Short mmCIF file of C-alpha atoms and ligand atoms in Angstrom, two decimals:
data_model
loop_
_atom_site.label_atom_id
_atom_site.label_comp_id
_atom_site.label_asym_id
_atom_site.label_seq_id
_atom_site.Cartn_x
_atom_site.Cartn_y
_atom_site.Cartn_z
CA MET O 629 73.21 114.16 86.74
CA THR O 630 75.78 113.35 84.08
CA GLU O 631 75.26 110.04 82.36
CA THR O 632 78.37 107.84 82.09
CA ARG O 633 79.31 107.45 78.48
CA ALA O 634 80.28 104.05 77.11
CA ASP O 635 84.05 103.49 77.16
CA LEU O 636 84.40 101.31 74.06
CA LEU O 637 88.17 100.89 74.31
CA ALA O 638 87.70 99.13 77.66
CA MET O 639 85.21 96.59 76.29
CA LEU O 640 85.91 93.00 75.30
CA PRO O 641 84.54 91.85 71.91
CA ASP O 642 81.39 90.28 73.41
CA GLU O 643 80.63 93.44 75.33
CA LEU O 644 81.15 95.55 72.21
CA ALA O 645 78.83 93.27 70.23
CA GLU O 646 76.23 93.73 72.95
CA TYR O 647 76.75 97.49 72.94
CA PHE O 648 76.21 97.74 69.18
CA ARG O 649 73.12 95.55 69.40
CA SER O 650 71.79 97.86 72.11
CA ILE O 651 72.09 100.90 69.84
CA GLY O 652 70.43 99.09 66.94
CA GLU O 653 73.58 98.25 64.99
CA PRO O 654 74.71 94.81 63.79
CA ALA O 655 76.73 92.88 66.37
CA PHE O 656 79.67 92.34 63.97
CA ARG O 657 80.56 96.00 64.47
CA GLY O 658 81.86 94.88 67.87
CA LYS O 659 84.58 92.74 66.36
CA GLN O 660 85.39 95.44 63.81
CA VAL O 661 85.85 98.11 66.46
CA PHE O 662 87.80 95.79 68.76
CA SER O 663 90.38 94.95 66.12
CA ALA O 664 90.56 98.53 64.82
CA TYR O 665 91.36 99.70 68.34
CA HIS O 666 93.62 96.91 69.53
CA GLN O 667 95.36 95.77 66.37
CA ARG O 668 95.67 99.09 64.58
CA GLY O 669 95.52 101.65 67.39
CA LEU O 670 92.91 103.73 65.55
CA THR O 671 90.48 106.15 67.15
CA ILE O 672 86.78 106.07 66.22
CA SER O 673 87.10 108.98 63.78
CA GLU O 674 89.82 107.06 61.92
CA MET O 675 87.83 103.83 61.61
CA THR O 676 86.85 104.22 57.98
CA THR O 677 85.51 100.67 57.91
CA LEU O 678 82.56 102.09 59.86
CA PRO O 679 79.90 104.10 57.99
CA ARG O 680 80.46 107.82 58.41
CA ALA O 681 77.07 108.34 60.08
CA LEU O 682 77.93 105.75 62.71
CA ARG O 683 81.33 107.31 63.35
CA GLU O 684 79.67 110.68 63.85
CA ARG O 685 77.07 109.23 66.14
CA LEU O 686 79.72 107.47 68.23
CA ALA O 687 81.87 110.59 68.40
CA GLU O 688 78.95 112.36 70.07
CA THR O 689 77.94 109.59 72.44
CA VAL O 690 80.94 107.59 73.61
CA GLU O 691 83.91 108.42 75.81
CA GLU O 692 87.19 108.05 74.01
CA ARG O 693 90.12 107.57 76.37
CA MET O 694 93.01 106.88 74.01
CA PRO O 695 96.11 108.66 75.44
CA THR O 696 98.16 110.86 73.11
CA VAL O 697 101.93 111.30 72.96
CA SER O 698 102.92 114.55 74.63
CA ARG O 699 106.70 114.08 74.64
CA LYS O 700 109.12 111.36 73.66
CA LEU O 701 112.71 111.19 74.85
CA VAL O 702 114.97 108.64 73.20
CA SER O 703 118.13 107.51 74.97
CA ALA O 704 121.29 108.07 72.97
CA ILE O 705 122.87 105.26 74.99
CA ASP O 706 120.55 102.33 74.39
CA GLY O 707 117.54 103.51 72.35
CA THR O 708 115.15 103.23 75.30
CA ALA O 709 112.24 105.61 74.70
CA LYS O 710 110.53 107.40 77.52
CA TYR O 711 107.05 108.61 76.67
CA LEU O 712 105.07 111.27 78.42
CA LEU O 713 101.43 110.60 77.54
CA ARG O 714 98.49 112.95 77.96
CA LEU O 715 95.18 111.52 79.12
CA SER O 716 91.85 112.81 77.85
CA ASP O 717 91.40 114.92 81.01
CA GLY O 718 94.86 116.47 80.64
CA HIS O 719 96.74 114.45 83.27
CA LEU O 720 100.18 113.15 82.37
CA ILE O 721 101.58 109.64 82.79
CA GLU O 722 104.77 107.90 81.74
CA CYS O 723 105.72 104.74 79.87
CA VAL O 724 109.11 103.38 78.91
CA LEU O 725 109.75 101.34 75.77
CA MET O 726 112.69 99.00 76.28
CA ARG O 727 114.31 96.79 73.70
CA TYR O 728 115.74 93.50 74.84
CA GLU O 729 117.16 90.65 72.78
CA HIS O 730 113.98 88.67 73.30
CA GLY O 731 111.65 91.48 72.27
CA THR O 732 110.21 94.87 73.08
CA THR O 733 108.74 95.52 76.49
CA LEU O 734 106.63 98.47 77.60
CA CYS O 735 106.67 99.61 81.21
CA ILE O 736 103.27 101.19 81.89
CA SER O 737 101.67 103.32 84.61
CA SER O 738 98.63 102.14 86.56
CA GLN O 739 97.56 105.35 88.30
CA VAL O 740 98.07 109.09 88.06
CA GLY O 741 100.38 109.49 91.06
CA CYS O 742 100.42 106.93 93.86
CA ALA O 743 99.10 106.70 97.42
CA MET O 744 101.68 104.27 98.78
CA GLY O 745 104.28 106.76 100.04
CA CYS O 746 107.49 104.74 99.51
CA ARG O 747 110.31 107.01 100.66
CA PHE O 748 112.63 106.53 97.65
CA CYS O 749 109.99 106.88 94.92
CA ALA O 750 109.22 110.01 92.88
CA SER O 751 105.78 108.81 91.74
CA THR O 752 104.20 109.13 95.15
CA ILE O 753 105.39 112.60 96.12
CA GLY O 754 102.17 114.37 95.14
CA GLY O 755 99.93 111.47 96.26
CA ARG O 756 97.38 109.64 94.14
CA VAL O 757 95.39 111.81 91.76
CA ARG O 758 93.22 109.06 90.27
CA ASN O 759 93.14 105.49 89.00
CA LEU O 760 93.63 104.79 85.31
CA PHE O 761 90.78 103.20 83.40
CA ALA O 762 91.36 99.88 81.61
CA SER O 763 91.10 101.84 78.35
CA GLU O 764 93.96 104.10 79.47
CA LEU O 765 96.03 101.10 80.54
CA VAL O 766 95.72 99.38 77.16
CA GLY O 767 95.79 102.78 75.42
CA GLN O 768 99.41 103.23 76.58
CA LEU O 769 100.42 100.21 74.50
CA LEU O 770 98.38 101.35 71.52
CA ALA O 771 99.70 104.92 71.55
CA VAL O 772 103.34 103.84 71.94
CA SER O 773 103.13 101.03 69.42
CA ARG O 774 101.58 103.36 66.90
CA ASP O 775 104.15 106.08 67.50
CA SER O 776 107.15 103.77 67.38
CA GLY O 777 105.84 101.44 64.69
CA GLU O 778 106.92 98.53 66.86
CA ARG O 779 105.03 95.53 68.09
CA ILE O 780 105.09 95.27 71.86
CA ASP O 781 105.89 91.75 73.02
CA GLY O 782 105.73 92.18 76.77
CA VAL O 783 104.39 94.49 79.46
CA VAL O 784 105.67 95.35 82.91
CA MET O 785 103.41 97.21 85.30
CA MET O 786 106.23 99.06 86.99
CA GLY O 787 105.52 102.64 86.03
CA ILE O 788 103.67 105.22 88.09
CA GLY O 789 101.13 103.85 90.58
CA GLU O 790 100.32 100.70 92.50
CA PRO O 791 98.52 98.22 90.21
CA LEU O 792 96.88 96.30 93.05
CA ASP O 793 95.39 99.58 94.31
CA ASN O 794 93.53 99.71 90.96
CA TYR O 795 92.63 96.04 90.86
CA LYS O 796 89.42 95.98 88.84
CA GLU O 797 90.73 98.04 85.94
CA VAL O 798 94.05 96.18 85.92
CA LEU O 799 92.27 92.83 85.68
CA ARG O 800 90.18 94.06 82.78
CA PHE O 801 93.32 95.38 81.14
CA LEU O 802 95.00 91.97 81.42
CA ARG O 803 92.08 90.32 79.65
CA LEU O 804 92.08 93.00 76.95
CA VAL O 805 95.77 92.77 76.06
CA ASN O 806 95.72 88.99 76.10
CA HIS O 807 92.73 88.68 73.75
CA ALA O 808 93.48 86.81 70.53
CA ASP O 809 91.65 89.39 68.38
CA GLY O 810 93.61 92.21 69.97
CA LEU O 811 97.24 92.62 71.00
CA CYS O 812 97.41 88.93 71.94
CA ILE O 813 100.19 89.34 74.51
CA GLY O 814 100.73 86.14 76.49
CA TYR O 815 100.24 86.32 80.25
CA ARG O 816 103.73 84.94 80.67
CA HIS O 817 105.03 88.10 79.05
CA ILE O 818 103.30 90.32 81.58
CA SER O 819 104.72 91.26 84.99
CA LEU O 820 102.84 93.03 87.71
CA SER O 821 104.87 94.76 90.39
CA THR O 822 103.40 95.49 93.81
CA CYS O 823 104.57 97.01 97.07
CA GLY O 824 102.59 94.25 98.80
CA ILE O 825 98.83 94.68 99.18
CA VAL O 826 98.46 91.19 100.61
CA PRO O 827 94.71 90.46 100.24
CA ARG O 828 94.93 91.36 96.55
CA ILE O 829 97.82 88.93 96.03
CA TYR O 830 95.54 86.11 97.20
CA GLU O 831 92.76 87.40 94.97
CA LEU O 832 95.09 87.61 91.97
CA ALA O 833 96.32 84.04 92.58
CA LYS O 834 92.75 82.82 92.15
CA GLU O 835 92.20 84.56 88.80
CA GLY O 836 94.09 81.82 86.98
CA LEU O 837 96.25 84.22 84.96
CA PRO O 838 99.85 83.02 84.71
CA ILE O 839 101.41 86.47 84.94
CA THR O 840 104.68 87.10 86.78
CA LEU O 841 104.32 88.66 90.19
CA SER O 842 107.06 91.03 91.19
CA ILE O 843 107.30 92.07 94.82
CA SER O 844 108.99 95.30 95.86
CA LEU O 845 110.71 94.02 98.97
CA HIS O 846 113.66 96.42 99.46
CA ALA O 847 114.43 95.32 103.04
CA SER O 848 114.64 92.13 105.04
CA SER O 849 113.40 93.30 108.44
CA ASP O 850 110.03 94.79 109.33
CA GLU O 851 111.69 97.66 111.10
CA ARG O 852 113.66 98.74 108.05
CA ARG O 853 110.94 97.99 105.56
CA SER O 854 108.35 99.96 107.53
CA ALA O 855 110.75 102.90 107.63
CA ILE O 856 110.90 103.12 103.83
CA MET O 857 107.57 101.56 102.79
CA PRO O 858 104.47 102.56 104.81
CA ILE O 859 102.48 99.58 103.43
CA ASN O 860 104.65 97.34 105.61
CA ARG O 861 102.98 98.70 108.74
CA ARG O 862 99.74 97.23 107.44
CA TYR O 863 101.06 93.97 105.97
CA GLY O 864 104.39 92.88 107.40
CA ILE O 865 107.08 90.79 105.75
CA ASP O 866 105.84 87.46 107.11
CA GLU O 867 102.31 88.04 105.81
CA LEU O 868 103.70 89.20 102.47
CA LEU O 869 106.01 86.23 101.93
CA THR O 870 103.32 83.79 103.05
CA ALA O 871 101.09 85.28 100.33
CA CYS O 872 103.92 84.88 97.81
CA VAL O 873 104.27 81.19 98.66
CA ALA O 874 100.51 80.80 98.17
CA TYR O 875 100.73 82.62 94.83
CA PHE O 876 103.47 80.29 93.68
CA LYS O 877 101.55 77.20 94.80
CA GLU O 878 98.40 78.33 93.04
CA THR O 879 99.96 79.52 89.76
CA GLY O 880 103.28 77.67 89.51
CA ARG O 881 104.83 80.98 88.50
CA ARG O 882 108.22 82.00 89.80
CA ILE O 883 108.09 85.09 92.02
CA SER O 884 110.43 87.93 91.39
CA PHE O 885 111.60 90.28 94.16
CA GLU O 886 112.79 93.81 93.61
CA TYR O 887 115.45 95.03 95.99
CA THR O 888 116.55 98.63 95.60
CA LEU O 889 120.07 99.11 96.86
CA ILE O 890 120.56 102.35 98.77
CA ALA O 891 124.14 103.26 99.71
CA GLY O 892 124.83 102.82 103.41
CA GLU O 893 121.20 101.85 104.12
CA ASN O 894 120.64 98.31 102.87
CA ASP O 895 123.55 97.43 100.59
CA GLY O 896 126.02 95.80 103.03
CA GLU O 897 127.16 92.20 103.40
CA ALA O 898 125.06 91.69 106.54
CA GLU O 899 121.92 92.83 104.69
CA ALA O 900 122.64 90.46 101.81
CA GLU O 901 122.99 87.57 104.24
CA ALA O 902 119.81 88.56 106.08
CA LEU O 903 117.90 88.78 102.79
CA ALA O 904 119.10 85.36 101.66
CA ALA O 905 118.20 83.80 105.02
CA LEU O 906 114.76 85.39 104.94
CA LEU O 907 113.94 84.19 101.43
CA ARG O 908 115.30 80.71 102.08
CA ARG O 909 112.92 80.38 105.02
CA TYR O 910 109.95 80.68 102.66
CA PHE O 911 111.35 79.26 99.44
CA CYS O 912 113.68 76.38 100.06
CA ASN O 913 115.11 75.58 96.65
CA ARG O 914 116.64 77.81 94.02
CA GLU O 915 113.89 77.48 91.47
CA PRO O 916 110.84 79.56 92.27
CA ILE O 917 112.32 82.97 93.04
CA HIS O 918 114.57 85.57 91.55
CA VAL O 919 115.92 88.77 93.10
CA ASN O 920 116.34 91.83 90.93
CA LEU O 921 118.82 94.24 92.44
CA ILE O 922 118.35 97.85 91.40
CA ARG O 923 120.78 100.57 92.35
CA VAL O 924 118.47 103.34 93.56
CA ASN O 925 117.75 106.14 91.14
CA GLU O 926 118.49 109.28 93.03
CA VAL O 927 115.39 111.37 93.64
CA LYS O 928 116.16 114.87 94.90
CA GLU O 929 113.47 114.79 97.59
CA SER O 930 114.61 111.53 99.21
CA GLY O 931 118.32 112.21 99.59
CA TYR O 932 119.20 108.53 99.06
CA ARG O 933 122.47 107.73 97.34
CA ARG O 934 123.21 105.20 94.63
CA PRO O 935 125.73 102.52 95.60
CA SER O 936 128.66 101.67 93.33
CA ARG O 937 128.46 98.97 90.70
CA GLU O 938 130.95 96.96 92.76
CA ALA O 939 128.83 97.14 95.91
CA ALA O 940 125.85 95.90 93.90
CA SER O 941 127.74 92.98 92.41
CA ARG O 942 129.14 92.01 95.82
CA PHE O 943 125.59 91.97 97.17
CA CYS O 944 124.50 89.86 94.23
CA GLN O 945 127.33 87.36 94.68
CA THR O 946 126.46 86.90 98.34
CA LEU O 947 122.84 86.11 97.48
CA CYS O 948 123.88 83.60 94.81
CA ARG O 949 126.43 81.98 97.11
CA LEU O 950 123.68 81.51 99.69
CA GLY O 951 121.41 79.82 97.16
CA VAL O 952 119.21 82.71 96.01
CA ASN O 953 119.04 83.56 92.29
CA ALA O 954 119.85 87.21 91.78
CA THR O 955 120.96 89.65 89.10
CA VAL O 956 121.74 93.35 89.08
CA ARG O 957 119.31 95.08 86.78
CA ARG O 958 120.90 96.76 83.79
CA ARG O 959 120.07 100.43 83.77
CA LEU O 960 118.27 101.51 80.61
CA GLY O 961 117.54 105.04 79.51
CA ALA O 962 119.79 106.68 82.10
CA ASP O 963 119.94 109.89 80.06
CA VAL O 964 116.17 110.25 79.56
CA ASN O 965 114.98 110.31 83.14
CA ALA O 966 113.64 106.79 82.68
CA ALA O 967 113.21 106.14 86.41
CA CYS O 968 109.55 106.13 87.24
CA GLY O 969 107.72 109.29 88.12
CA GLN O 970 110.55 111.69 87.51
CA LEU O 971 109.62 112.85 84.02
CA ARG O 972 106.00 113.55 84.96
CA ARG O 973 107.15 115.65 87.91
CA THR O 974 109.61 117.57 85.78
CA ALA O 975 106.95 118.18 83.13
CA GLU O 976 104.45 119.41 85.68
CA ARG O 977 106.99 121.92 86.93
CA GLY O 978 107.46 123.04 83.31
CA GLU O 979 111.14 122.04 83.31
CA LEU O 980 111.31 119.40 80.60
CA PRO O 981 114.80 118.65 79.33
CA ASN O 982 115.50 119.02 75.62
CA VAL O 983 116.79 115.63 74.57
N1 LIG A 311 103.80 100.28 92.93
C1 LIG A 311 104.44 99.16 92.35
C2 LIG A 311 104.95 99.38 90.93
C3 LIG A 311 105.63 100.67 90.60
S1 LIG A 311 107.27 100.98 91.14
C4 LIG A 311 105.52 98.63 93.25
O1 LIG A 311 105.76 99.22 94.30
O2 LIG A 311 106.11 97.60 92.95
C5 LIG A 311 108.29 99.88 90.22
C6 LIG A 311 109.57 99.53 90.98
O3 LIG A 311 110.49 100.65 91.03
C7 LIG A 311 109.32 99.14 92.41
O4 LIG A 311 110.10 98.02 92.76
C8 LIG A 311 109.76 100.37 93.15
O5 LIG A 311 110.01 100.10 94.49
C9 LIG A 311 110.97 100.80 92.35
N2 LIG A 311 111.40 102.17 92.55
C10 LIG A 311 110.67 103.25 92.85
N3 LIG A 311 111.45 104.35 92.99
C11 LIG A 311 112.70 103.94 92.74
C12 LIG A 311 113.97 104.62 92.73
N4 LIG A 311 114.07 105.91 93.00
N5 LIG A 311 115.05 103.87 92.43
C13 LIG A 311 114.95 102.56 92.16
N6 LIG A 311 113.81 101.88 92.16
C14 LIG A 311 112.69 102.56 92.46
#
């Protein structure tokens, strides 16, 4: 039987202190290692504040899951950087570093692949390979911050994978990145996007973490949503929106809805009106929701087409006219394959572009 090795990067300071005590070392090493990992992005072998003998001992006994940068593609248009990161077992994941006026945000992956099967999404084509560990979730921020030399102010969990299908590790990750002795990223600067695993939305509401919940809605009828998102056959729109209302009541946090516009499928006037009517049934005033409209990124396998900018802004205007806050998401990193899942697939086929 193989013994599980301690994953120090996934431990909170108290747990690290306990770990060092258990191996006969002073507890203050816990705080030292926590800040060396989370504030400086170092690996154990680089932590010269630790005695060499201890570093060597740790190198032989612990699991180190810090991802490494495999490729980095920087957009010539807007400076968005797409990272392909290699995990310690060789799997590849993606993150996207985006610069906004209010700070730098990293879009991270939550799983290798995805089991959810959404028809328009590249990340799910090969299914779910495995969940990411909390250390690999936070490690994405550390690796990218170290490579770019930039502080990361916010996180969106909108990369590869379904975060609520990896609940335990995601929760631990949230506590790690928020910790004052670590990256100290405020919960309000963290968004979690889900295709709608309803029981986990209720669970998350009870955790008392004021993060932003983003719901991938993409359709306003069960028939249409089930056709593009298999999860809807399990938890329909009514159950999903009821959970969203409960989340808002519990946390006071505005809910954000993602709606991917697909030409000729869901981008017409009638669909905009139906979407507004649906949302207004659950949320009666303007305040607590926001709809993000995204023109679909074309994925070869799905055959869906991207609507025009004009069609998207017409859709947006209809929503706003009917009392629903909405904006069309600006497209960042268009030249670096920044849409989720596409770079990993290209890399696995050995066809990486030279940007
Ligand atoms: N599994 C989570 C988070 C990852 S996907 C979720 O479903 O929310 C992040 C967002 O990108 C989701 O809203 C997803 O539906 C959307 N998305 C996936 N593929 C896309 C594509 N080809 N074009 C536009 N948006 C896409």
